[in-house]
Short mmCIF file of C-alpha atoms in Angstrom, two decimals:
data_model
loop_
_atom_site.label_atom_id
_atom_site.label_comp_id
_atom_site.label_asym_id
_atom_site.label_seq_id
_atom_site.Cartn_x
_atom_site.Cartn_y
_atom_site.Cartn_z
CA MET P 1 -0.16 -0.03 -0.11
CA LEU P 2 2.89 2.39 0.74
CA LYS P 3 5.01 1.40 -2.06
CA GLY P 4 5.88 4.17 -4.51
CA LYS P 5 4.65 6.88 -2.25
CA THR P 6 6.88 9.74 -0.82
CA VAL P 7 7.47 10.78 2.75
CA ALA P 8 8.94 14.15 3.79
CA PRO P 9 10.31 14.04 7.41
CA LEU P 10 11.17 17.22 9.44
CA THR P 11 12.46 17.07 13.01
CA LEU P 12 12.32 19.60 15.65
CA GLY P 13 14.31 19.55 18.98
CA CYS P 14 16.84 17.33 20.30
CA LYS P 15 19.28 14.61 18.98
CA VAL P 16 16.93 12.02 20.49
CA ASN P 17 14.11 13.13 18.14
CA GLN P 18 16.46 13.12 15.16
CA TYR P 19 17.39 9.52 15.82
CA GLU P 20 13.81 8.57 16.20
CA THR P 21 12.77 10.31 13.00
CA ASP P 22 15.55 8.44 11.33
CA GLY P 23 14.36 5.15 12.49
CA MET P 24 10.66 5.72 11.46
CA ILE P 25 12.14 6.74 7.92
CA GLU P 26 13.89 3.74 7.59
CA LEU P 27 10.87 1.52 8.57
CA LEU P 28 8.88 3.58 6.05
CA LYS P 29 11.53 2.85 3.34
CA GLU P 30 11.39 -0.85 4.02
CA ALA P 31 7.85 -0.59 3.46
CA GLY P 32 8.38 0.75 -0.11
CA MET P 33 8.32 4.60 0.39
CA THR P 34 10.77 7.22 -0.89
CA ALA P 35 12.00 9.95 1.50
CA VAL P 36 12.13 13.57 0.03
CA SER P 37 12.98 17.03 1.06
CA PHE P 38 10.35 18.51 3.43
CA GLU P 39 10.14 21.48 1.09
CA GLU P 40 8.98 19.22 -1.80
CA LYS P 41 5.42 18.18 -2.68
CA ALA P 42 5.04 14.66 -0.85
CA ASP P 43 2.14 12.32 -0.30
CA VAL P 44 3.05 12.05 3.39
CA TYR P 45 4.47 14.73 5.77
CA LEU P 46 6.15 13.49 9.17
CA ILE P 47 6.78 16.17 11.61
CA ASN P 48 8.53 14.83 14.65
CA THR P 49 7.67 17.57 17.27
CA CYS P 50 9.39 19.06 20.34
CA SER P 51 7.71 20.55 23.42
CA VAL P 52 10.75 21.62 25.56
CA THR P 53 9.66 25.42 25.35
CA ASN P 54 6.82 27.49 24.38
CA MET P 55 8.57 28.25 21.32
CA ALA P 56 9.22 24.57 20.56
CA ASP P 57 5.42 24.26 20.78
CA LYS P 58 4.87 27.19 18.31
CA LYS P 59 7.32 25.96 15.94
CA SER P 60 5.67 22.45 15.93
CA ARG P 61 2.40 23.96 15.13
CA GLN P 62 3.80 26.06 12.44
CA MET P 63 5.50 23.17 10.59
CA ILE P 64 2.57 21.03 10.81
CA HIS P 65 0.52 23.95 9.05
CA ARG P 66 3.25 24.31 6.78
CA ALA P 67 3.06 20.76 5.46
CA LYS P 68 -0.56 21.05 4.75
CA LYS P 69 -0.08 24.22 2.50
CA LEU P 70 2.86 22.30 0.75
CA ASN P 71 0.42 19.70 -0.33
CA PRO P 72 -3.31 20.09 0.82
CA ASP P 73 -4.06 16.34 -0.23
CA ALA P 74 -1.13 15.10 1.94
CA VAL P 75 -1.30 12.79 4.86
CA VAL P 76 0.24 14.90 7.79
CA ILE P 77 1.66 12.92 10.65
CA ALA P 78 2.42 14.65 13.73
CA ALA P 79 4.56 12.70 16.18
CA GLY P 80 6.63 13.09 19.23
CA CYS P 81 6.83 15.29 22.38
CA TYR P 82 4.35 18.05 21.41
CA VAL P 83 1.69 15.39 20.31
CA GLN P 84 2.03 13.79 23.80
CA ALA P 85 1.67 16.92 25.69
CA ALA P 86 -1.27 18.34 23.34
CA LYS P 87 -3.01 15.33 22.13
CA ASP P 88 -6.62 16.66 22.83
CA LYS P 89 -5.88 19.87 21.08
CA LEU P 90 -4.32 18.24 18.21
CA MET P 91 -6.96 15.69 17.68
CA GLU P 92 -9.37 18.59 16.97
CA ASP P 93 -6.88 20.04 14.27
CA ASP P 94 -8.31 18.96 10.89
CA ARG P 95 -4.91 19.84 9.25
CA ILE P 96 -3.34 16.92 10.93
CA SER P 97 -4.23 13.48 9.68
CA ILE P 98 -2.60 11.23 12.17
CA ILE P 99 -0.91 11.76 15.56
CA ILE P 100 1.80 9.36 16.94
CA GLY P 101 2.76 9.74 20.64
CA ASN P 102 6.10 8.77 22.04
CA ASN P 103 6.70 4.84 22.31
CA LYS P 104 4.45 4.29 19.17
CA LYS P 105 6.72 5.49 16.70
CA LYS P 106 8.01 2.02 15.99
CA ASP P 107 4.37 1.29 14.53
CA ILE P 108 4.27 3.88 12.16
CA VAL P 109 4.09 1.65 9.12
CA GLN P 110 0.89 -0.04 10.50
CA ILE P 111 -0.65 3.18 11.72
CA LEU P 112 -0.27 4.82 8.23
CA GLU P 113 -1.45 1.58 6.36
CA ASP P 114 -4.51 1.61 8.52
CA TYR P 115 -5.38 5.35 7.90
CA LEU P 116 -4.93 4.82 4.22
CA GLU P 117 -7.11 1.71 4.14
CA ILE P 118 -9.89 2.48 6.62
CA GLY P 119 -9.32 5.94 8.09
CA VAL P 120 -8.37 4.91 11.55
CA THR P 121 -6.51 7.88 13.24
CA ASP P 122 -6.51 6.90 17.11
CA GLU P 123 -3.91 4.03 17.11
CA GLY P 124 -1.10 6.24 17.96
CA MET P 125 -1.25 7.19 21.46
CA LEU P 126 -0.65 5.42 24.81
CA ASP P 127 -0.23 6.15 28.43
CA ILE P 128 3.25 7.01 28.36
CA ALA P 129 3.49 7.21 32.21
CA ALA P 130 2.77 3.67 32.39
CA GLU P 131 5.16 2.33 29.69
CA LYS P 132 7.84 0.15 31.02
CA GLU P 133 9.59 -1.19 28.00
CA TYR P 134 12.22 0.54 25.82
CA GLU P 135 10.71 1.22 22.21
CA PRO P 136 12.49 -1.12 19.77
CA LEU P 137 13.32 1.60 17.23
CA THR P 138 16.69 1.32 15.57
CA ILE P 139 18.79 2.76 12.65
CA ASN P 140 21.18 1.02 10.19
CA SER P 141 22.77 4.01 8.62
CA THR P 142 23.17 7.95 9.34
CA LEU P 143 23.48 10.76 6.76
CA GLU P 144 26.55 11.65 8.63
CA HIS P 145 29.09 9.05 7.82
CA THR P 146 31.60 10.17 10.26
CA ARG P 147 29.47 10.41 13.43
CA ALA P 148 26.15 8.76 14.49
CA TYR P 149 24.13 9.34 17.58
CA VAL P 150 22.92 6.20 19.23
CA LYS P 151 19.85 6.22 21.57
CA ILE P 152 20.57 4.18 24.51
CA GLN P 153 17.86 4.94 27.04
CA ASP P 154 14.31 6.87 27.21
CA GLY P 155 12.31 8.80 29.83
CA CYS P 156 13.19 10.54 33.05
CA ASN P 157 12.49 10.32 36.79
CA GLN P 158 13.91 13.45 37.92
CA PHE P 159 10.89 15.84 37.87
CA CYS P 160 12.63 19.07 37.87
CA SER P 161 10.16 21.72 38.59
CA TYR P 162 10.45 23.41 35.14
CA CYS P 163 10.68 20.29 32.93
CA ILE P 164 7.85 18.86 30.94
CA ILE P 165 9.87 15.88 29.56
CA PRO P 166 8.93 13.31 32.25
CA TYR P 167 5.48 13.94 31.45
CA VAL P 168 5.90 13.51 27.77
CA ARG P 169 8.53 10.67 27.67
CA GLY P 170 7.67 8.83 30.85
CA ARG P 171 9.79 6.69 33.25
CA ILE P 172 13.12 5.66 32.47
CA ARG P 173 13.60 2.68 30.15
CA SER P 174 16.90 1.20 29.17
CA ARG P 175 17.89 -0.36 25.92
CA GLU P 176 19.48 -3.90 26.13
CA LEU P 177 23.20 -3.77 26.02
CA ALA P 178 22.98 -6.19 23.16
CA SER P 179 20.85 -4.25 20.93
CA ILE P 180 23.08 -1.23 21.37
CA THR P 181 26.31 -3.17 20.35
CA GLU P 182 24.54 -4.78 17.41
CA GLU P 183 23.48 -1.25 16.13
CA VAL P 184 27.03 0.24 16.65
CA GLU P 185 28.29 -2.62 14.87
CA ARG P 186 26.05 -2.10 11.74
CA LEU P 187 26.93 1.53 11.66
CA ALA P 188 30.76 0.90 11.93
CA GLN P 189 30.23 -1.25 8.92
CA THR P 190 29.04 1.76 7.10
CA GLY P 191 32.17 3.79 8.04
CA VAL P 192 31.15 5.75 11.04
CA LYS P 193 34.02 6.33 13.25
CA GLU P 194 32.41 8.44 16.19
CA ILE P 195 29.40 7.12 18.45
CA VAL P 196 27.52 9.70 20.47
CA LEU P 197 25.73 7.94 23.18
CA THR P 198 22.31 9.96 23.54
CA GLY P 199 18.98 9.51 25.29
CA ILE P 200 16.82 11.58 27.47
CA HIS P 201 18.68 10.88 30.98
CA ILE P 202 21.57 8.82 29.90
CA SER P 203 23.11 9.01 33.44
CA SER P 204 20.28 6.71 34.53
CA TYR P 205 20.86 3.92 32.18
CA GLY P 206 20.33 0.62 33.83
CA ASN P 207 18.60 1.79 36.91
CA ASP P 208 15.24 0.16 35.51
CA LYS P 209 17.09 -3.10 35.20
CA GLU P 210 18.18 -3.23 38.93
CA ASN P 211 21.55 -1.50 38.31
CA GLU P 212 22.80 -4.95 36.29
CA VAL P 213 24.40 -2.56 33.73
CA GLY P 214 25.21 0.82 33.64
CA LEU P 215 26.41 3.49 31.36
CA ALA P 216 30.10 2.49 31.98
CA ASP P 217 29.19 -0.88 30.69
CA VAL P 218 27.80 0.69 27.39
CA ILE P 219 30.86 2.20 26.81
CA ASP P 220 32.98 -0.54 27.69
CA ALA P 221 31.01 -2.70 25.10
CA ILE P 222 31.23 -0.15 22.30
CA SER P 223 34.91 0.36 22.77
CA LYS P 224 35.71 -3.18 21.73
CA ILE P 225 34.35 -2.42 18.25
CA GLU P 226 37.61 -1.89 16.46
CA SER P 227 36.77 0.39 13.64
CA ILE P 228 34.81 2.78 16.27
CA GLU P 229 37.63 5.46 17.08
CA ARG P 230 35.63 7.67 19.54
CA ILE P 231 32.92 7.50 22.04
CA ARG P 232 31.28 10.81 22.82
CA LEU P 233 28.75 11.26 25.80
CA GLY P 234 25.64 12.99 25.70
CA SER P 235 24.38 15.37 28.48
CA LEU P 236 25.31 13.76 31.83
CA GLU P 237 23.88 14.48 35.46
CA PRO P 238 26.40 15.48 38.01
CA GLY P 239 25.64 12.71 40.20
CA ILE P 240 27.08 10.14 37.78
CA ILE P 241 30.70 11.50 38.06
CA THR P 242 31.84 9.41 40.92
CA ASP P 243 35.35 7.93 41.55
CA THR P 244 34.12 4.65 40.39
CA PHE P 245 32.65 6.03 36.90
CA ILE P 246 35.82 7.66 36.25
CA ASP P 247 37.96 4.84 37.13
CA ARG P 248 35.88 2.58 34.51
CA ILE P 249 36.30 5.23 31.63
CA VAL P 250 39.60 7.40 32.12
CA ASP P 251 42.11 4.75 30.60
CA ASN P 252 39.64 4.18 27.65
CA LYS P 253 41.47 6.00 24.88
CA LYS P 254 38.18 6.04 22.78
CA VAL P 255 36.31 8.16 25.33
CA CYS P 256 36.32 11.70 24.36
CA PRO P 257 37.39 14.07 27.20
CA HIS P 258 34.26 16.04 26.53
CA PHE P 259 31.70 16.11 29.40
CA HIS P 260 28.46 17.96 29.31
CA LEU P 261 27.28 18.22 32.89
CA SER P 262 23.82 19.71 33.28
CA LEU P 263 23.89 22.67 35.67
CA GLN P 264 20.85 24.97 35.35
CA SER P 265 21.69 27.58 37.80
CA GLY P 266 24.77 28.75 39.94
CA CYS P 267 22.93 29.60 43.00
CA ASN P 268 21.81 27.07 45.61
CA THR P 269 18.34 28.60 46.34
CA VAL P 270 17.55 28.63 42.77
CA LEU P 271 18.65 24.80 42.45
CA LYS P 272 16.42 24.06 45.29
CA ARG P 273 13.47 25.47 43.60
CA MET P 274 14.11 23.80 40.37
CA ASN P 275 14.28 20.60 42.18
CA ARG P 276 17.78 19.67 41.24
CA LYS P 277 19.42 17.18 43.18
CA TYR P 278 22.81 18.55 43.79
CA THR P 279 24.49 21.86 45.29
CA CYS P 280 26.77 24.39 43.56
CA GLU P 281 29.62 22.90 45.74
CA GLU P 282 28.81 19.35 44.61
CA TYR P 283 28.82 20.32 41.13
CA PHE P 284 32.13 22.05 41.30
CA GLU P 285 33.67 19.10 42.77
CA LYS P 286 32.47 16.89 39.98
CA CYS P 287 34.24 19.61 37.47
CA GLU P 288 37.39 19.17 39.58
CA MET P 289 37.34 15.40 39.60
CA LEU P 290 37.15 15.34 35.90
CA ARG P 291 39.89 18.10 35.48
CA LYS P 292 42.17 15.95 37.68
CA ALA P 293 41.41 12.63 35.74
CA PHE P 294 41.66 14.02 32.27
CA ASP P 295 44.10 16.44 30.49
CA ARG P 296 42.05 19.61 29.99
CA PRO P 297 38.70 18.21 29.61
CA ALA P 298 36.12 20.29 27.64
CA LEU P 299 33.34 20.74 30.36
CA THR P 300 30.36 22.33 28.92
CA THR P 301 26.72 22.81 30.36
CA ASP P 302 23.12 24.48 30.42
CA VAL P 303 22.12 27.45 32.22
CA ILE P 304 18.54 28.70 32.70
CA VAL P 305 18.04 32.47 33.33
CA GLY P 306 15.15 34.20 34.63
CA PHE P 307 13.65 31.17 36.69
CA PRO P 308 10.63 32.28 38.82
CA GLY P 309 11.69 34.50 41.71
CA GLU P 310 15.22 34.71 40.59
CA THR P 311 16.46 38.00 42.06
CA ASP P 312 19.23 40.19 41.04
CA GLU P 313 21.44 38.81 43.94
CA GLU P 314 20.83 35.05 42.73
CA PHE P 315 21.49 35.95 39.34
CA GLN P 316 24.80 37.70 40.33
CA GLU P 317 25.60 34.48 42.47
CA THR P 318 25.27 32.53 39.10
CA VAL P 319 27.56 34.82 37.41
CA ASP P 320 30.35 34.85 40.06
CA TYR P 321 29.86 30.92 40.26
CA LEU P 322 30.21 30.45 36.50
CA THR P 323 33.33 32.61 36.21
CA LYS P 324 34.90 30.78 38.80
CA LEU P 325 33.89 27.29 37.40
CA ASN P 326 35.23 28.42 33.93
CA LEU P 327 33.69 26.12 31.69
CA TYR P 328 34.50 25.59 28.00
CA GLU P 329 31.16 26.51 26.88
CA MET P 330 27.54 27.31 28.08
CA HIS P 331 24.23 26.73 26.38
CA ILE P 332 21.98 29.75 27.77
CA PHE P 333 18.27 29.26 27.96
CA LYS P 334 15.51 31.86 29.09
CA PHE P 335 13.00 30.21 31.29
CA SER P 336 9.82 29.04 29.53
CA PRO P 337 7.02 28.15 31.68
CA ARG P 338 5.41 24.80 30.66
CA GLN P 339 1.76 24.06 31.42
CA GLY P 340 1.45 21.20 33.86
CA THR P 341 4.88 21.74 35.67
CA VAL P 342 5.41 23.05 39.08
CA ALA P 343 7.31 26.05 37.91
CA ALA P 344 4.70 27.36 35.81
CA GLY P 345 2.53 27.98 38.69
CA MET P 346 5.27 29.52 40.87
CA ARG P 347 4.97 33.25 41.89
CA ASP P 348 7.30 36.07 40.78
CA GLN P 349 7.69 35.18 37.12
CA ILE P 350 10.37 37.02 35.40
CA GLY P 351 9.60 39.36 32.49
CA PRO P 352 11.26 39.12 28.96
CA GLU P 353 13.38 42.09 29.41
CA ILE P 354 15.07 40.94 32.30
CA LYS P 355 15.55 37.49 30.77
CA ASN P 356 17.13 39.09 27.83
CA GLN P 357 19.50 41.05 29.84
CA ARG P 358 20.77 38.12 31.88
CA SER P 359 20.95 35.82 28.83
CA ASP P 360 23.34 38.47 27.56
CA VAL P 361 25.53 38.66 30.35
CA LEU P 362 26.00 34.83 30.30
CA LEU P 363 26.37 34.53 26.40
CA ALA P 364 29.29 37.04 26.67
CA LEU P 365 31.07 35.25 29.35
CA SER P 366 30.53 31.84 27.64
CA GLU P 367 32.00 33.49 24.42
CA LYS P 368 35.00 34.77 26.64
CA ASN P 369 35.54 31.28 28.14
CA LYS P 370 35.31 29.47 24.77
CA HIS P 371 38.00 31.60 23.29
CA ALA P 372 40.31 31.19 26.27
CA TYR P 373 39.87 27.42 26.27
CA GLU P 374 40.43 26.99 22.50
CA ALA P 375 43.43 29.32 22.53
CA SER P 376 45.20 27.13 25.11
CA PHE P 377 45.80 24.45 22.56
CA ARG P 378 47.53 26.79 20.10
CA GLY P 379 50.83 25.47 18.84
CA GLU P 380 49.83 21.96 19.77
CA THR P 381 49.17 19.08 17.19
CA LEU P 382 45.48 17.81 17.48
CA GLU P 383 43.77 14.79 16.06
CA VAL P 384 40.77 16.16 14.04
CA LEU P 385 38.14 13.82 12.60
CA ILE P 386 37.38 15.43 9.07
CA GLU P 387 33.55 15.40 8.63
CA GLU P 388 33.14 17.25 5.40
CA LYS P 389 34.28 19.55 2.35
CA VAL P 390 33.02 23.05 3.18
CA ARG P 391 33.59 26.74 1.82
CA ARG P 392 34.11 29.34 4.59
CA ASN P 393 35.07 32.89 4.21
CA GLY P 394 35.30 32.64 0.66
CA LYS P 395 38.09 29.56 0.84
CA ASP P 396 37.51 25.74 0.04
CA GLY P 397 38.59 23.55 2.94
CA TYR P 398 37.69 20.71 5.20
CA ARG P 399 35.92 20.85 8.58
CA GLY P 400 35.98 18.56 11.65
CA HIS P 401 36.16 18.22 15.41
CA THR P 402 38.83 17.35 17.91
CA GLU P 403 37.90 14.79 20.49
CA ARG P 404 37.13 17.97 22.78
CA TYR P 405 34.66 19.03 20.22
CA ILE P 406 36.83 22.13 19.00
CA ASP P 407 35.51 23.12 15.52
CA ILE P 408 38.37 23.03 13.16
CA PHE P 409 38.15 24.39 9.56
CA VAL P 410 41.40 23.66 7.44
CA GLU P 411 41.92 25.59 3.98
CA LYS P 412 42.40 22.89 1.12
CA GLU P 413 45.92 24.01 0.19
CA CYS P 414 47.01 23.82 4.06
CA MET P 415 45.46 20.37 4.32
CA HIS P 416 47.37 19.04 1.30
CA ARG P 417 50.55 20.30 2.72
CA ILE P 418 49.57 18.69 6.25
CA CYS P 419 48.96 15.33 4.63
CA GLY P 420 51.89 15.72 1.94
CA ARG P 421 49.60 14.85 -0.97
CA GLU P 422 46.08 15.31 -2.27
CA VAL P 423 44.07 12.47 -0.77
CA ASP P 424 40.35 11.91 0.09
CA ILE P 425 40.51 12.67 3.82
CA ILE P 426 36.83 12.87 4.85
CA ASN P 427 36.07 10.47 7.62
CA HIS P 428 39.56 10.04 8.52
CA ILE P 429 41.47 11.54 11.82
CA VAL P 430 44.32 13.80 10.73
CA GLN P 431 47.01 15.27 12.83
CA ILE P 432 46.82 19.21 12.50
CA PRO P 433 48.90 21.84 14.23
CA TYR P 434 46.49 24.06 15.73
CA GLY P 435 46.95 27.54 14.92
CA MET P 436 48.41 27.12 11.33
CA GLU P 437 45.28 25.70 9.68
#
């Protein structure tokens, strides 16, 4: 029934969403469909939505409506987190043909066939809070032939006061270790050199399996796959950084010394209102443990400004703390109230003007830290995984990342001098003197 039809996918939000979109498209291709660009006229449009902020909700709605404008006769599928959060609202939107919530994406072929055959539209939702099994959605290839994101876990049990994710993703569900390694082996056969472990809360991997396995076991298993040269970790909670965890990974040469530790605020009173499970002092200690174990690790984080009740004094505490912490890079977010969360009903909501001002302060600090960190490697020879040919500032060259995720651009002529001859170096790790590139 689907053979010969076209599907145009669009992913909003995180890398987990992109992974799941890729998995759904592979299933649809196996059923005979052809994937095309979202801007093309297609038989089916698949929008994998995001709900992490109000802006994400708005963007999800816009893209759903855009799909219908691109082809009024198309089947429009809305999937993912925004669908899970706003099911009743979307069921009433006649521009949407099918809604598919989380943990039902694996059934997309059957759901679409049933819709085309008998008009069934209500198969794609379930009670996500009651789900206990990891959704068996996998990928066999990736558009990025150098790096692949591999989902190892879903769901979150943290219930931070600002976050909608536990409500739309459900409780933690860990993927079987054998399934992870089998997927990585398939990806390695396509030429992938770097694996990024991702999920909604990967620090909790294995907690639902009575801790028979943990994140360190996943790292160990993947590192045994010979052609995989790098293992990069997605966002981590500070609590996973222990002496035991560090001892398990520190001597593994495939683990990238790049750690994204979620922070959210540099003020203890704000962290408490956020229902975060650590103090600033504990977070600082975790960073120092990593700095002691690894050579100049790239430490990055997320920070929310304008959380309800955040006073000028509390924000200044965050500025002072982050200045002392001196991270490589910070992703700054303005607080966005999510309906159904505790923080949305808190008093003393902060206005957009103050949020903008505070965001600008931290963005400037982040940029300063980033330049200083990268400058510390000037004159050294770094290993760069070359990912693509690009044109930058009017010059042809190559782009890639170091193990610490420093973005490197090397002009074509310079690269040929470094390599000694003109060769195809895409998807190879090249030794590059940093500063002469």
